[in-house]
Short mmCIF file of C-alpha atoms in Angstrom, two decimals:
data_model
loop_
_atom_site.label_atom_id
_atom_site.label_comp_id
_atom_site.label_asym_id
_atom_site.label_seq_id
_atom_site.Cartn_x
_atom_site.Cartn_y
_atom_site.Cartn_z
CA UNK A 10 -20.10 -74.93 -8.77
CA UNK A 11 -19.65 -71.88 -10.98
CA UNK A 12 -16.28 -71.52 -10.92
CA UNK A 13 -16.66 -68.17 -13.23
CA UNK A 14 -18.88 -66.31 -10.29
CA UNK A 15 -16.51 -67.55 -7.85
CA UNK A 16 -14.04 -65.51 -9.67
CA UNK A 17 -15.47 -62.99 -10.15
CA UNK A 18 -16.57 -62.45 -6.79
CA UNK A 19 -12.95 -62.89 -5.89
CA UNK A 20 -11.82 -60.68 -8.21
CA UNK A 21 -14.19 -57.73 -7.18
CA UNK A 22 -12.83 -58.57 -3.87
CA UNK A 23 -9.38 -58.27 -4.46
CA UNK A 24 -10.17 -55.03 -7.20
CA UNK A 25 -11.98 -53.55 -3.49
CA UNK A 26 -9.07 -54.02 -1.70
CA UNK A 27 -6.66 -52.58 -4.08
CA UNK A 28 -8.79 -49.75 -4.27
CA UNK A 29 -8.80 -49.62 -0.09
CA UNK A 30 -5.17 -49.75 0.04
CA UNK A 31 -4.25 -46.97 -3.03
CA UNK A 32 -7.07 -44.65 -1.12
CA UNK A 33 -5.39 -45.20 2.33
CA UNK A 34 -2.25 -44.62 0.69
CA UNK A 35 -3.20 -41.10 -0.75
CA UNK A 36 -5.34 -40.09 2.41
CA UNK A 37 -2.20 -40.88 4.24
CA UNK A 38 0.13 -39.35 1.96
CA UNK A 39 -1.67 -35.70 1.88
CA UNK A 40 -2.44 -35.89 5.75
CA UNK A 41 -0.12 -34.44 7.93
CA UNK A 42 3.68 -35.16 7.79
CA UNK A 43 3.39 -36.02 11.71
CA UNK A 44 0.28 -35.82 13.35
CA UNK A 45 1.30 -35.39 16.79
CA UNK A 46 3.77 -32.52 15.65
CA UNK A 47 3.29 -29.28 17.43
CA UNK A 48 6.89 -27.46 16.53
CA UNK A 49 6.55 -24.64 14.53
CA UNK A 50 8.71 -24.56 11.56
CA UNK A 51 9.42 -21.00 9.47
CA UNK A 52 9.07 -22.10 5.43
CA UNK A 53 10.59 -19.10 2.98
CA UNK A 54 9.01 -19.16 -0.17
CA UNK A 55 11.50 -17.21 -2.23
CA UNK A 56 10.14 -14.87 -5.73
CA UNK A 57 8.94 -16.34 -8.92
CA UNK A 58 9.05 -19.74 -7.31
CA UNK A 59 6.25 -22.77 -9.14
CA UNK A 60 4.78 -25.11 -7.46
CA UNK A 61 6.82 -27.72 -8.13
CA UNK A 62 9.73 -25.13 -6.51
CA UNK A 63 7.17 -25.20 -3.78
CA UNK A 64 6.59 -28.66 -3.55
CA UNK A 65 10.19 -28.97 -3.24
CA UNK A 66 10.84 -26.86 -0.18
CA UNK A 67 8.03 -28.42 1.70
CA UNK A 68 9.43 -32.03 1.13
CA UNK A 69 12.95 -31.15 1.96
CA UNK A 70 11.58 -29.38 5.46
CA UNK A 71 9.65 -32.35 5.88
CA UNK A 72 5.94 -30.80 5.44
CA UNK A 73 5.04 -33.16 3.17
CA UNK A 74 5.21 -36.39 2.21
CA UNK A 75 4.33 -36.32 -1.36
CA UNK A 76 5.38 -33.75 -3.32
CA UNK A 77 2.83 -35.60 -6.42
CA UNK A 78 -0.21 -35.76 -4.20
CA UNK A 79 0.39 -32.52 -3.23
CA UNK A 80 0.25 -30.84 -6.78
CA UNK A 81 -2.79 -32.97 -7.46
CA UNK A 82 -4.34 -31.49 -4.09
CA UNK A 83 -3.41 -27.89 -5.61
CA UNK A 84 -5.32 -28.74 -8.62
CA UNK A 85 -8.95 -28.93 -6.17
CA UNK A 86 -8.32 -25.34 -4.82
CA UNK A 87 -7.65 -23.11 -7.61
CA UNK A 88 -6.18 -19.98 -7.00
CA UNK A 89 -5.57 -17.11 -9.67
CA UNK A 90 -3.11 -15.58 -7.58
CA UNK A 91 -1.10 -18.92 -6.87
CA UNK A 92 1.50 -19.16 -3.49
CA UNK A 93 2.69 -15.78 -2.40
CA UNK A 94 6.05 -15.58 -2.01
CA UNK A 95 7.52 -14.84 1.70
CA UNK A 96 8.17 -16.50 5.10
CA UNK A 97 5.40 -19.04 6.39
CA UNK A 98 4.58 -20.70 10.07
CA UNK A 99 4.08 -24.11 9.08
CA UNK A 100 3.48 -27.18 11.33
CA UNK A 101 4.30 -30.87 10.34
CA UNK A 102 0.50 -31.41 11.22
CA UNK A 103 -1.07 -29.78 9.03
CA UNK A 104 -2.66 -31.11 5.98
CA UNK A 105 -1.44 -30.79 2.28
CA UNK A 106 -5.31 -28.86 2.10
CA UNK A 107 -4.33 -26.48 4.66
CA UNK A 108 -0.51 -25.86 4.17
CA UNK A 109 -1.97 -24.60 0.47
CA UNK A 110 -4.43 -22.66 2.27
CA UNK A 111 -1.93 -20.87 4.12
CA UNK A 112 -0.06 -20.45 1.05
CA UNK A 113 -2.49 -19.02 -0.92
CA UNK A 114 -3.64 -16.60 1.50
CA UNK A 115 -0.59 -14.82 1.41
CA UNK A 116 -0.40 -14.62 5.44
CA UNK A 117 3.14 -14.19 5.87
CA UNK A 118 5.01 -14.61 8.63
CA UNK A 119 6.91 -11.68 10.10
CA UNK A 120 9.42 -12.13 12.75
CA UNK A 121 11.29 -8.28 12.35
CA UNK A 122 10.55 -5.32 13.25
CA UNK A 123 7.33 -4.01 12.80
CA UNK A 124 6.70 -0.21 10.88
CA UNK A 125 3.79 0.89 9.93
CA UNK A 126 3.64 3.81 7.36
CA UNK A 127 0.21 6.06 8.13
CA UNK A 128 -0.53 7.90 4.46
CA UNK A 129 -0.03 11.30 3.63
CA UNK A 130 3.75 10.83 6.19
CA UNK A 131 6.23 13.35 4.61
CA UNK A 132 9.75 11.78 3.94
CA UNK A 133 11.19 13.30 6.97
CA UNK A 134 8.37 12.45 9.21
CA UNK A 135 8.98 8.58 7.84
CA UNK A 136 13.20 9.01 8.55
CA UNK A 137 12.24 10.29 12.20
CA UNK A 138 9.94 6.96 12.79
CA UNK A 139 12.45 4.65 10.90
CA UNK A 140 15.08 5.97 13.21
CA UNK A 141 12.94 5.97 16.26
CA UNK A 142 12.95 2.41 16.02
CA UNK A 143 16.41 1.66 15.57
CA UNK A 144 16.43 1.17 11.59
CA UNK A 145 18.90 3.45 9.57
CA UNK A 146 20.62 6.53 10.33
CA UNK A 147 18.85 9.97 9.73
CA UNK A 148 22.21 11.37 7.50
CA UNK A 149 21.84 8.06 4.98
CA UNK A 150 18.28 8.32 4.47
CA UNK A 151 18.27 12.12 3.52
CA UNK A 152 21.70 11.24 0.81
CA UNK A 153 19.70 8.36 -0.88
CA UNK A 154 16.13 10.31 -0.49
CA UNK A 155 17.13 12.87 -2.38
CA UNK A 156 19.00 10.57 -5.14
CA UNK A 157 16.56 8.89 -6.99
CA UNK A 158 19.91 8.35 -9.51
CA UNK A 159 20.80 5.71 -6.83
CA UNK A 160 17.58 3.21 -7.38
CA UNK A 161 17.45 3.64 -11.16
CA UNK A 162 18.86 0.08 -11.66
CA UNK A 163 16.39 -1.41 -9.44
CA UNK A 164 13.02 0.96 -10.15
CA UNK A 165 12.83 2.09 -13.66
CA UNK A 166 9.77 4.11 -12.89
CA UNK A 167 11.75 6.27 -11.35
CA UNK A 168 14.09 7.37 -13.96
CA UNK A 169 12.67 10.37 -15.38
CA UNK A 170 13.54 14.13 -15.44
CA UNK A 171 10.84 15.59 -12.94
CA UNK A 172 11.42 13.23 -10.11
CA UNK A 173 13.65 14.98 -7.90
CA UNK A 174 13.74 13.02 -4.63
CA UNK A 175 12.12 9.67 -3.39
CA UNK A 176 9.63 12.08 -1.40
CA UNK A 177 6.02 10.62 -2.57
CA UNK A 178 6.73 6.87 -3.85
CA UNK A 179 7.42 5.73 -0.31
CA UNK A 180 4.81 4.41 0.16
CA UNK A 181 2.28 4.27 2.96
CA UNK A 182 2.15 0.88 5.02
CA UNK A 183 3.28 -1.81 7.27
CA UNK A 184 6.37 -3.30 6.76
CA UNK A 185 8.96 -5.74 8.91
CA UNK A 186 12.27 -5.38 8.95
CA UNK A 187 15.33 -7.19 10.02
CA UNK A 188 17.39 -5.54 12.73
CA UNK A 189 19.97 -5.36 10.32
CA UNK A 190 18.62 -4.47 7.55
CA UNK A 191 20.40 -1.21 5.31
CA UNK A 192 18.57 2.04 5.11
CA UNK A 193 18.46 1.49 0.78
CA UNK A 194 16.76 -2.06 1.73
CA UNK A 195 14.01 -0.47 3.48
CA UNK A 196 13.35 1.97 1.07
CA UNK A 197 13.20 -0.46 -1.64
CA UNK A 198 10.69 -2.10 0.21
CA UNK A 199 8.72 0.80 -0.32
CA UNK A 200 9.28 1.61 -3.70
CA UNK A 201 8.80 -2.04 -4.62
CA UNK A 202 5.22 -1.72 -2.75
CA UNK A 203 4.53 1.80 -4.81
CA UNK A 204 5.70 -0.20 -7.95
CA UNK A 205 2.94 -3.20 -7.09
CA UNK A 206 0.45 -0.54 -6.40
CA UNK A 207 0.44 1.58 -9.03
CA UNK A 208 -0.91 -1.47 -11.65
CA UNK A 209 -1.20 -0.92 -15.14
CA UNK A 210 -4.90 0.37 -15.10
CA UNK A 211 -2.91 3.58 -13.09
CA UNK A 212 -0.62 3.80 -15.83
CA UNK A 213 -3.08 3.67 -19.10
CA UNK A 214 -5.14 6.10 -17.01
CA UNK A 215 -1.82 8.26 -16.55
CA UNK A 216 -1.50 8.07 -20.07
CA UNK A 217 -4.86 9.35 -21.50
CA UNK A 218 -4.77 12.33 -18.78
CA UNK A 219 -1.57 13.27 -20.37
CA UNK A 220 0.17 13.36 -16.97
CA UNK A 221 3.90 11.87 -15.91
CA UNK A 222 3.81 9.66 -12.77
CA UNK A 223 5.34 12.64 -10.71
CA UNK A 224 2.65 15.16 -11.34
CA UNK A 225 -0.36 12.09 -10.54
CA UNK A 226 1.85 11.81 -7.12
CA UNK A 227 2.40 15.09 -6.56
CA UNK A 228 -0.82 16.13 -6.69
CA UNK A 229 -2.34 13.11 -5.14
CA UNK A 230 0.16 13.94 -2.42
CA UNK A 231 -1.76 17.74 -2.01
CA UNK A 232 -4.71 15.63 -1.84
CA UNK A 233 -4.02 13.40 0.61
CA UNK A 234 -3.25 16.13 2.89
CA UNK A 235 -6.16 18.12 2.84
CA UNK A 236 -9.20 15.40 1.98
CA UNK A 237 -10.79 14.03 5.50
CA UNK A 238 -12.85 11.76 4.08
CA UNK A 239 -12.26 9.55 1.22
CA UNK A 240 -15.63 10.78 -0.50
CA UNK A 241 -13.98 14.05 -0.63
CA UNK A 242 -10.50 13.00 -2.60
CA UNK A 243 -12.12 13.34 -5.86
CA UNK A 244 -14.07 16.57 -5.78
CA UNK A 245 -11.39 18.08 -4.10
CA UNK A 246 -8.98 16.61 -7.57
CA UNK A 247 -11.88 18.39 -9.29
CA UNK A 248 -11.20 21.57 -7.88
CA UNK A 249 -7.32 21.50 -8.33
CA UNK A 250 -7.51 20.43 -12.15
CA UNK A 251 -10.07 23.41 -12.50
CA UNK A 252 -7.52 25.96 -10.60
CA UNK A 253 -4.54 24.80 -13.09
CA UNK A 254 -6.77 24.68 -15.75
CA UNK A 255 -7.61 28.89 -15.45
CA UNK A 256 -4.00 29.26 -14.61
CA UNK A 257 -4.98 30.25 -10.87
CA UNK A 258 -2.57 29.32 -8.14
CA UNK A 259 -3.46 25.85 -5.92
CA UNK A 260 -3.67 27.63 -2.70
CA UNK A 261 -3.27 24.85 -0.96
CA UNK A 262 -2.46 25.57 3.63
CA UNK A 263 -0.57 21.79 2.98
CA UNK A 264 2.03 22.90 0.40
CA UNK A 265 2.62 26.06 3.25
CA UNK A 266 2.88 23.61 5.55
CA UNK A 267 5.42 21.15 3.95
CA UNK A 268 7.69 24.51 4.12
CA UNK A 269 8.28 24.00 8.05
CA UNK A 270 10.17 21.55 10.21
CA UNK A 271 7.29 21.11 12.57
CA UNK A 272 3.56 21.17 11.36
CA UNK A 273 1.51 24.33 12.58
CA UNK A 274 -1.92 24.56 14.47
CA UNK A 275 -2.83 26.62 11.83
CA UNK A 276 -1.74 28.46 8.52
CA UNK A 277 -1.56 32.27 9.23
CA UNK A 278 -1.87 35.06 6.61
CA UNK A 279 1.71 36.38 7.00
CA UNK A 280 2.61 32.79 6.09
CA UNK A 281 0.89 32.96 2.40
CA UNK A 282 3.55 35.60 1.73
CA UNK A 283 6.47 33.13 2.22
CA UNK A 284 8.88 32.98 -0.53
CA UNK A 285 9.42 29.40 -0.94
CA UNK A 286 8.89 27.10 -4.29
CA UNK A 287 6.33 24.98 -2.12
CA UNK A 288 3.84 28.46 -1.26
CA UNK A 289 1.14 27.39 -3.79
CA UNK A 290 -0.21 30.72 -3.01
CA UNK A 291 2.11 32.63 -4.76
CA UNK A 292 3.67 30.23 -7.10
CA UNK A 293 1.17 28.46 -9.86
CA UNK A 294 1.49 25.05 -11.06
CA UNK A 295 2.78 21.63 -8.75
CA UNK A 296 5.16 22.23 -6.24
CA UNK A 297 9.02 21.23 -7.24
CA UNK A 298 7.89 17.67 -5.25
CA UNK A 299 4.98 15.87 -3.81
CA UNK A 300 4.23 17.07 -0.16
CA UNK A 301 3.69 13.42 0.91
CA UNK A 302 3.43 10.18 0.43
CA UNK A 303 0.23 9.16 -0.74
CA UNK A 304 -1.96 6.29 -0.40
CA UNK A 305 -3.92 4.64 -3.30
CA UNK A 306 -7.02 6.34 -2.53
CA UNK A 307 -5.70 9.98 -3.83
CA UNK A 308 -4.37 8.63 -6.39
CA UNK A 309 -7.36 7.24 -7.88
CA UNK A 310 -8.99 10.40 -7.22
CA UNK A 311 -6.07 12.29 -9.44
CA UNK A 312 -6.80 9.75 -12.10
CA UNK A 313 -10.42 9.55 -11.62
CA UNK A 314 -11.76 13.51 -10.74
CA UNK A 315 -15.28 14.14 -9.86
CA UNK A 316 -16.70 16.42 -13.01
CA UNK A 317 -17.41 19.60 -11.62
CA UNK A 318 -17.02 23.61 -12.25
CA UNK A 319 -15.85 24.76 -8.00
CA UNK A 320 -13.05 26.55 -7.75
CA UNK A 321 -12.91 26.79 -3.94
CA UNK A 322 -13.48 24.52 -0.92
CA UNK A 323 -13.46 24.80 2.86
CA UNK A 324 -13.84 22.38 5.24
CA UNK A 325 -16.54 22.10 7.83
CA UNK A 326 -16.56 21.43 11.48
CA UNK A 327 -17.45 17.44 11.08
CA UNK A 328 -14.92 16.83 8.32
CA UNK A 329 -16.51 17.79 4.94
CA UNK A 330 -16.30 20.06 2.57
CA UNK A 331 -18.08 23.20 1.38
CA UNK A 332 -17.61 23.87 -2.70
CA UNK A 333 -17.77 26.95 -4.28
CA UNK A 334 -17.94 28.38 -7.97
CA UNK A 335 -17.58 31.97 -6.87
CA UNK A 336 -14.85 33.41 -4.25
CA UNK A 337 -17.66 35.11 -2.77
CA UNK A 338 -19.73 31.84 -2.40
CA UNK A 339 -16.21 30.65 -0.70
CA UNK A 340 -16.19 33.92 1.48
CA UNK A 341 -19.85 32.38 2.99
CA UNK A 342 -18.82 29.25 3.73
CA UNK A 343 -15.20 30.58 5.14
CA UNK A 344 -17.58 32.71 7.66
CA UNK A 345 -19.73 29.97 8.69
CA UNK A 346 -16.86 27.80 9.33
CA UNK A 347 -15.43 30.50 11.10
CA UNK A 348 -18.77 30.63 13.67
CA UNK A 349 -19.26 27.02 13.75
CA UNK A 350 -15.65 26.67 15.12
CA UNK A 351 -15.69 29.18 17.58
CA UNK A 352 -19.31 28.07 18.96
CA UNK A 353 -17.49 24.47 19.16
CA UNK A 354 -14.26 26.03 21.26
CA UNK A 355 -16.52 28.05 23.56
CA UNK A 356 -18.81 24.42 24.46
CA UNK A 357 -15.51 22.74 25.03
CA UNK A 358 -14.77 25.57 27.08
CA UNK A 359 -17.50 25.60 29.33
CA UNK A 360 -17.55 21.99 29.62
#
């Protein structure tokens, strides 16, 4: 007998096993905490936290079993990003593979109250919603609103001599709120957002068009309240830049609009004649404030014009824009509007 095969053999056998067992042990160890789990179990993830902070959360809520085998599972699905901070829905059966899919993806869970921002929402349009849904008092809003002074500490984007008021940087989305939450919590949620939006390609572009961050949002904010469609934003930045270039007024119906309580059907001509810092008709420059609050859309477009020579624009029926060089071009396409509008009220009419 060959005693040295027969060890071998065993040996192999016994290396197999080993192998078996350390394999079963990981699978085990990165499966599910509790397979037959079906409780749902909220996970905060606070800011700035590593992995191995990570690792640590999910082992003392009893997610995982490993907190090891878990980094070494993170290692197989890279993410540049890493875990997003926030609340998560996680389950006890879910897999070291998915729990860091979840995590990665940044899907959040919200249990507040849900607001949703729509762009180009004036500061008093967002207090009226706020307070509509039971957040904040109208009176507290308006004091911190129009006291940046009060968020230096917290925003230092916002100390700076031409930012007046809060009006513009609060910025356009959906957000969840506690019940209780304080009306200078919720807008720092919004500032914070503005401050993650506006990303440092924003500010070297800022830089070279020799703007500060209030004029880029104060004109985006113009913008974003007379562009339809996106296509439109930058032409339409185009024609501004080319009005303050030949030191002509903005003319824009938006800033004569931001002057009332309550939006108008329309702009009429004995409104142009309105003495108010925010009639762009008869003042030149940037209003004292943005108009709005912008999304990031017209603020690319203040950073990144279309090249062009119009001086004049007017919209048509099905949302664009007519451009003009000449204010008797302008005149044209004013008249044609005109017509086209007044054939489309006399079809709805007879409908």
């Amino acid at each position: 007998m060959n005693f040295r095969k027969v060890n071998l053999k065993v040996i192999s056998i016994i290396t197999i096993i080993i192998l078996g067992l350390i394999a079963g042990y990981i699978y085990i160890q990165v499966g599910p905490y509790d397979k037959n789990s079906k409780k749902d179990m909220i996970v905060e993830i606070p800011n700035g936290s590593t992995l191995t902070d990570v690792s640590n959360i999910l082992k003392e809520n009893k997610i995982i079993k490993n907190k090891v085998l878990f980094k070494v599972v993170s290692k197989f699905k890279p993410n540049e990003h890493g875990v997003k901070a926030g609340k998560y829905l996680l389950r006890q059966s879910y897999s070291n593979s998915k729990i860091l899919d979840i995590l990665f993806s940044g899907k959040t869970y919200n249990d507040g109250i849900k607001v949703t921002i729509p762009e180009g929402s004036t500061y008093k349009e967002v207090i009226k919603y706020l307070t509509s849904k039971g957040i904040g008092k109208k009176e507290n809003y308006e004091k911190l609103i129009n006291n940046p002074k009060e968020f230096y500490s917290k925003f230092k984007y916002l100390d700076e001599k031409d930012i007046l008021s809060l009006e513009g940087f609060l910025y356009p989305d959906t957000y969840y709120f506690d019940k209780k939450v304080t009306e200078e919590e919720v807008l720092s949620a919004m500032l914070k957002r503005f401050e993650k939006m506006y990303t440092d390609k924003f500010k070297k572009e800022q830089k070279e068009r020799g703007l500060t961050l209030q004029q880029v949002v104060n004109l985006a904010s113009i913008i974003e309240k007379e562009a339809v469609l996106d296509e439109d934003r930058p032409m339409i930045a185009s024609v501004f830049y080319n009005r303050l270039n030949v030191d002509m007024p903005l003319q824009s119906d938006a800033t004569i609009q931001y002057i009332f309580d309550e939006r108008k059907d329309r702009v009429m001509y004995k409104d142009l004649k309105i003495k108010s810092p925010y009639n762009s008709y008869i003042n030149k420059g940037l209003p004292p404030t943005p108009i709005s609050n912008p999304g990031v859309k017209s603020i690319e477009a203040v950073l990144n014009p279309a090249n062009s020579d119009y001086l004049y624009f007017v919209a048509t029926i099905d949302g664009k824009n007519n451009y003009s060089k000449t204010y008797e071009e302008h005149l044209k396409h004013v008249e044609n509007y005109k017509k086209d509008r007044d054939k489309l009220n006399q079809e709805k009419s007879e409908k």
